[in-house]
mmCIF file of C-alpha atoms and ligand atoms in Angstrom:
data_model
loop_
_atom_site.group_PDB
_atom_site.id
_atom_site.type_symbol
_atom_site.label_atom_id
_atom_site.label_comp_id
_atom_site.label_asym_id
_atom_site.label_seq_id
_atom_site.Cartn_x
_atom_site.Cartn_y
_atom_site.Cartn_z
ATOM 1 C CA MET Q 279 111.840 86.255 102.813
ATOM 2 C CA ASN Q 280 109.805 85.392 105.920
ATOM 3 C CA ARG Q 281 111.852 87.891 107.903
ATOM 4 C CA ASP Q 282 110.473 90.725 105.735
ATOM 5 C CA ILE Q 283 106.884 89.857 106.617
ATOM 6 C CA GLU Q 284 105.191 91.711 109.463
ATOM 7 C CA ARG Q 285 102.225 89.316 109.724
ATOM 8 C CA VAL Q 286 100.462 86.592 107.799
ATOM 9 C CA LEU Q 287 97.169 87.858 106.410
ATOM 10 C CA LEU Q 288 95.984 84.679 104.654
ATOM 11 C CA SER Q 289 97.407 81.262 105.443
ATOM 12 C CA GLU Q 290 98.036 78.518 102.912
ATOM 13 C CA GLN Q 291 95.072 76.588 104.265
ATOM 14 C CA GLU Q 292 92.650 79.521 104.113
ATOM 15 C CA ILE Q 293 93.740 80.173 100.549
ATOM 16 C CA ALA Q 294 93.358 76.522 99.514
ATOM 17 C CA GLU Q 295 89.818 76.363 100.935
ATOM 18 C CA LYS Q 296 88.783 79.569 99.198
ATOM 19 C CA VAL Q 297 90.237 78.523 95.846
ATOM 20 C CA LYS Q 298 88.391 75.212 96.080
ATOM 21 C CA ALA Q 299 85.099 77.026 96.743
ATOM 22 C CA LEU Q 300 85.652 79.454 93.857
ATOM 23 C CA GLY Q 301 86.450 76.548 91.520
ATOM 24 C CA ALA Q 302 83.288 74.716 92.572
ATOM 25 C CA GLN Q 303 81.143 77.811 91.974
ATOM 26 C CA ILE Q 304 82.695 78.430 88.552
ATOM 27 C CA SER Q 305 82.209 74.754 87.614
ATOM 28 C CA LYS Q 306 78.534 75.072 88.495
ATOM 29 C CA ASP Q 307 78.047 78.343 86.610
ATOM 30 C CA TYR Q 308 79.870 77.163 83.474
ATOM 31 C CA ALA Q 309 78.611 73.563 83.362
ATOM 32 C CA ASP Q 310 77.306 73.955 79.790
ATOM 33 C CA LYS Q 311 80.021 76.287 78.449
ATOM 34 C CA THR Q 312 83.707 75.924 77.664
ATOM 35 C CA PRO Q 313 85.138 79.160 79.028
ATOM 36 C CA ILE Q 314 88.554 80.603 78.322
ATOM 37 C CA ILE Q 315 90.243 81.181 81.654
ATOM 38 C CA VAL Q 316 92.444 84.217 81.175
ATOM 39 C CA CYS Q 317 95.478 84.670 83.386
ATOM 40 C CA VAL Q 318 96.614 88.269 83.689
ATOM 41 C CA LEU Q 319 100.366 87.964 84.213
ATOM 42 C CA LYS Q 320 102.371 88.033 86.215
ATOM 43 C CA GLY Q 321 100.674 88.281 89.604
ATOM 44 C CA SER Q 322 97.874 85.799 88.805
ATOM 45 C CA PHE Q 323 99.993 82.840 87.796
ATOM 46 C CA ILE Q 324 99.835 81.017 91.127
ATOM 47 C CA PHE Q 325 96.134 81.670 91.724
ATOM 48 C CA MET Q 326 95.420 80.660 88.125
ATOM 49 C CA ALA Q 327 97.303 77.372 88.463
ATOM 50 C CA ASP Q 328 95.395 76.451 91.627
ATOM 51 C CA LEU Q 329 92.043 77.721 90.358
ATOM 52 C CA VAL Q 330 91.998 75.780 87.065
ATOM 53 C CA ARG Q 331 92.701 72.600 88.999
ATOM 54 C CA ALA Q 332 89.672 73.330 91.157
ATOM 55 C CA ILE Q 333 87.461 73.681 88.059
ATOM 56 C CA ASP Q 334 86.063 70.396 86.792
ATOM 57 C CA VAL Q 335 84.326 71.455 83.579
ATOM 58 C CA PRO Q 336 86.115 71.696 80.208
ATOM 59 C CA CYS Q 337 87.901 75.006 79.736
ATOM 60 C CA THR Q 338 90.826 76.434 77.820
ATOM 61 C CA VAL Q 339 93.457 78.806 79.143
ATOM 62 C CA ASP Q 340 95.187 81.860 77.771
ATOM 63 C CA PHE Q 341 97.593 84.469 79.065
ATOM 64 C CA MET Q 342 97.777 88.235 78.845
ATOM 65 C CA SER Q 343 100.313 90.573 80.232
ATOM 66 C CA VAL Q 344 99.498 94.147 81.072
ATOM 67 C CA SER Q 345 101.564 96.644 82.915
ATOM 68 C CA SER Q 346 100.198 99.293 85.219
ATOM 69 C CA TYR Q 347 102.770 99.632 87.979
ATOM 70 C CA GLY Q 348 106.471 100.422 87.961
ATOM 71 C CA ALA Q 349 108.778 99.296 90.742
ATOM 72 C CA GLY Q 350 106.863 101.412 93.275
ATOM 73 C CA THR Q 351 103.810 100.668 95.353
ATOM 74 C CA THR Q 352 101.161 102.820 93.636
ATOM 75 C CA SER Q 353 99.444 102.646 90.266
ATOM 76 C CA SER Q 354 100.703 105.001 87.581
ATOM 77 C CA GLY Q 355 97.275 104.918 85.922
ATOM 78 C CA GLU Q 356 98.763 103.675 82.680
ATOM 79 C CA VAL Q 357 97.656 100.342 81.237
ATOM 80 C CA LYS Q 358 99.527 98.742 78.380
ATOM 81 C CA ILE Q 359 99.014 95.299 76.811
ATOM 82 C CA VAL Q 360 102.475 93.750 76.770
ATOM 83 C CA LYS Q 361 101.401 90.240 75.716
ATOM 84 C CA ASP Q 362 98.113 89.613 73.965
ATOM 85 C CA PHE Q 363 95.886 86.551 73.393
ATOM 86 C CA ASP Q 364 96.917 83.665 71.182
ATOM 87 C CA GLN Q 365 93.343 83.006 70.021
ATOM 88 C CA SER Q 366 90.178 84.787 68.955
ATOM 89 C CA VAL Q 367 87.754 85.538 71.769
ATOM 90 C CA GLU Q 368 84.772 86.065 69.486
ATOM 91 C CA GLY Q 369 81.711 84.279 70.830
ATOM 92 C CA ARG Q 370 83.659 82.800 73.752
ATOM 93 C CA HIS Q 371 82.910 83.049 77.450
ATOM 94 C CA LEU Q 372 85.853 84.590 79.268
ATOM 95 C CA ILE Q 373 86.789 84.427 82.910
ATOM 96 C CA ILE Q 374 89.528 86.917 83.672
ATOM 97 C CA VAL Q 375 91.677 85.825 86.574
ATOM 98 C CA GLU Q 376 93.428 88.509 88.606
ATOM 99 C CA ASP Q 377 95.473 88.364 91.768
ATOM 100 C CA ILE Q 378 94.308 91.743 93.033
ATOM 101 C CA LEU Q 379 91.796 94.418 92.161
ATOM 102 C CA ASP Q 380 93.098 97.758 93.315
ATOM 103 C CA SER Q 381 92.220 101.028 91.552
ATOM 104 C CA GLY Q 382 90.268 99.026 88.955
ATOM 105 C CA ARG Q 383 92.058 100.686 86.050
ATOM 106 C CA THR Q 384 93.605 97.508 84.664
ATOM 107 C CA LEU Q 385 90.412 95.471 84.765
ATOM 108 C CA SER Q 386 88.177 98.219 83.498
ATOM 109 C CA TYR Q 387 90.473 98.670 80.514
ATOM 110 C CA LEU Q 388 90.780 94.922 79.857
ATOM 111 C CA MET Q 389 87.054 94.274 80.072
ATOM 112 C CA LYS Q 390 86.292 97.090 77.655
ATOM 113 C CA THR Q 391 88.933 95.831 75.219
ATOM 114 C CA LEU Q 392 87.746 92.213 75.326
ATOM 115 C CA LYS Q 393 84.077 93.182 75.007
ATOM 116 C CA ALA Q 394 84.946 95.154 71.888
ATOM 117 C CA ARG Q 395 86.545 92.007 70.444
ATOM 118 C CA GLY Q 396 83.213 90.199 70.603
ATOM 119 C CA ALA Q 397 83.440 87.951 73.657
ATOM 120 C CA ALA Q 398 80.064 86.349 74.447
ATOM 121 C CA SER Q 399 80.472 87.110 78.153
ATOM 122 C CA ILE Q 400 83.180 88.311 80.482
ATOM 123 C CA ALA Q 401 83.394 87.446 84.155
ATOM 124 C CA LEU Q 402 86.033 88.586 86.572
ATOM 125 C CA CYS Q 403 87.531 86.329 89.203
ATOM 126 C CA THR Q 404 89.858 88.163 91.533
ATOM 127 C CA PHE Q 405 91.759 86.492 94.335
ATOM 128 C CA LEU Q 406 91.937 89.695 96.387
ATOM 129 C CA ASP Q 407 89.908 92.884 96.373
ATOM 130 C CA LYS Q 408 90.988 96.186 97.915
ATOM 131 C CA PRO Q 409 87.729 98.158 97.597
ATOM 132 C CA GLU Q 410 89.106 101.140 99.550
ATOM 133 C CA ARG Q 411 91.446 101.862 96.681
ATOM 134 C CA ARG Q 412 88.898 101.787 93.844
ATOM 135 C CA VAL Q 413 89.047 104.714 91.426
ATOM 136 C CA VAL Q 414 87.205 103.140 88.485
ATOM 137 C CA PRO Q 415 84.136 100.959 89.209
ATOM 138 C CA VAL Q 416 84.485 97.317 88.180
ATOM 139 C CA GLU Q 417 81.895 94.545 88.362
ATOM 140 C CA VAL Q 418 83.386 91.586 90.220
ATOM 141 C CA THR Q 419 81.836 88.178 89.556
ATOM 142 C CA TYR Q 420 83.985 86.049 91.864
ATOM 143 C CA SER Q 421 86.101 87.366 94.697
ATOM 144 C CA GLY Q 422 88.313 85.438 97.105
ATOM 145 C CA PHE Q 423 89.058 87.835 99.941
ATOM 146 C CA THR Q 424 88.513 91.508 100.675
ATOM 147 C CA VAL Q 425 91.742 92.909 102.058
ATOM 148 C CA PRO Q 426 92.683 96.161 103.802
ATOM 149 C CA ASP Q 427 94.827 98.793 102.166
ATOM 150 C CA ALA Q 428 98.100 97.345 103.448
ATOM 151 C CA PHE Q 429 101.166 96.484 101.395
ATOM 152 C CA ILE Q 430 100.746 92.773 100.817
ATOM 153 C CA VAL Q 431 102.879 90.208 99.045
ATOM 154 C CA GLY Q 432 102.926 86.479 98.373
ATOM 155 C CA TYR Q 433 100.844 83.921 96.466
ATOM 156 C CA GLY Q 434 101.801 85.737 93.253
ATOM 157 C CA LEU Q 435 101.853 89.297 94.572
ATOM 158 C CA ASP Q 436 105.180 91.051 94.435
ATOM 159 C CA TYR Q 437 107.141 93.943 95.746
ATOM 160 C CA ASP Q 438 109.738 94.960 93.183
ATOM 161 C CA GLN Q 439 109.186 91.555 91.494
ATOM 162 C CA LYS Q 440 110.088 89.616 94.633
ATOM 163 C CA TYR Q 441 108.042 87.615 97.212
ATOM 164 C CA ARG Q 442 105.708 86.104 94.555
ATOM 165 C CA ASN Q 443 106.787 82.616 95.650
ATOM 166 C CA LEU Q 444 105.632 82.969 99.272
ATOM 167 C CA PRO Q 445 102.903 80.311 99.698
ATOM 168 C CA TYR Q 446 100.791 82.635 101.880
ATOM 169 C CA VAL Q 447 99.762 86.312 101.740
ATOM 170 C CA GLY Q 448 101.584 88.541 104.192
ATOM 171 C CA VAL Q 449 101.923 92.196 105.053
ATOM 172 C CA LEU Q 450 105.346 93.516 104.128
ATOM 173 C CA LYS Q 451 107.359 95.314 106.794
ATOM 174 C CA PRO Q 452 107.485 99.045 105.951
ATOM 175 C CA SER Q 453 111.250 98.963 106.490
ATOM 176 C CA VAL Q 454 111.500 96.924 103.263
ATOM 177 C CA TYR Q 455 109.940 99.547 100.979
ATOM 178 C CA GLU Q 456 110.892 102.677 102.932
ATOM 179 C CA LYS Q 457 114.583 102.037 102.321
HETATM 180 C C1 PRP J 770 98.543 94.237 89.602
HETATM 181 C C2 PRP J 770 97.416 93.217 89.499
HETATM 182 C C3 PRP J 770 96.477 93.853 88.535
HETATM 183 C C4 PRP J 770 96.661 95.319 88.777
HETATM 184 C C5 PRP J 770 95.551 95.796 89.643
HETATM 185 O O1 PRP J 770 99.420 94.003 88.565
HETATM 186 O O2 PRP J 770 97.884 91.981 89.027
HETATM 187 O O3 PRP J 770 96.791 93.537 87.207
HETATM 188 O O4 PRP J 770 97.903 95.497 89.456
HETATM 189 O O5 PRP J 770 95.676 97.147 89.903
HETATM 190 P P1 PRP J 770 94.598 98.224 89.464
HETATM 191 O O6 PRP J 770 93.258 97.705 89.934
HETATM 192 O O7 PRP J 770 95.045 99.439 90.207
HETATM 193 O O8 PRP J 770 94.645 98.389 87.990
HETATM 194 P P2 PRP J 770 100.859 94.674 88.451
HETATM 195 O O9 PRP J 770 100.760 95.807 87.483
HETATM 196 O O10 PRP J 770 101.409 94.917 89.810
HETATM 197 O O11 PRP J 770 101.723 93.583 87.686
HETATM 198 P P3 PRP J 770 102.066 92.080 88.055
HETATM 199 O O12 PRP J 770 100.777 91.304 87.954
HETATM 200 O O13 PRP J 770 103.038 91.681 87.006
HETATM 201 O O14 PRP J 770 102.643 92.061 89.448
#
């Protein structure tokens, strides 16, 4: 896998430090609440696992799966809930955990849907933000890193479902997806 990476954008250490800081901030902000930390599969699973361990206030977790991309590198604009919540969100404080905020379509749709279900509050914690690509405005509560509009993989992010298990974030060589 490493051979397909042009350059490392975020090292394991940089990521670990950032996740720790995000967890500390969330712990402070939610000291008197028991939020539901919502993992939006699949890309967020690694960030989610590290983030919840950096949070030291009581919380519960849940998982959603939405699909917006096919095997390609650009958003189709379609958002579909493939796997929904296992519990009611009414009156609960939600923190939606995403690996990357791109066009904003997925998050804008999810936040609207969860608000309509009666959540007490909804915050968004995204590991990466690509503001250059935004089509729909989204309010970000917690953001790890702002990244350029390059094709990046690793730490949960995929290309054609692969590279999610890279422990760092790297820029994919164009030769990989221009085949
Ligand atoms: C990615 C990411 C977000 C979405 C962001 O998911 O995890 O859910 O795209 O893009 P947007 O801001 O343009 O809506 P993807 O559909 O690639 O699925 P995955 O998490 O399973 O990799």
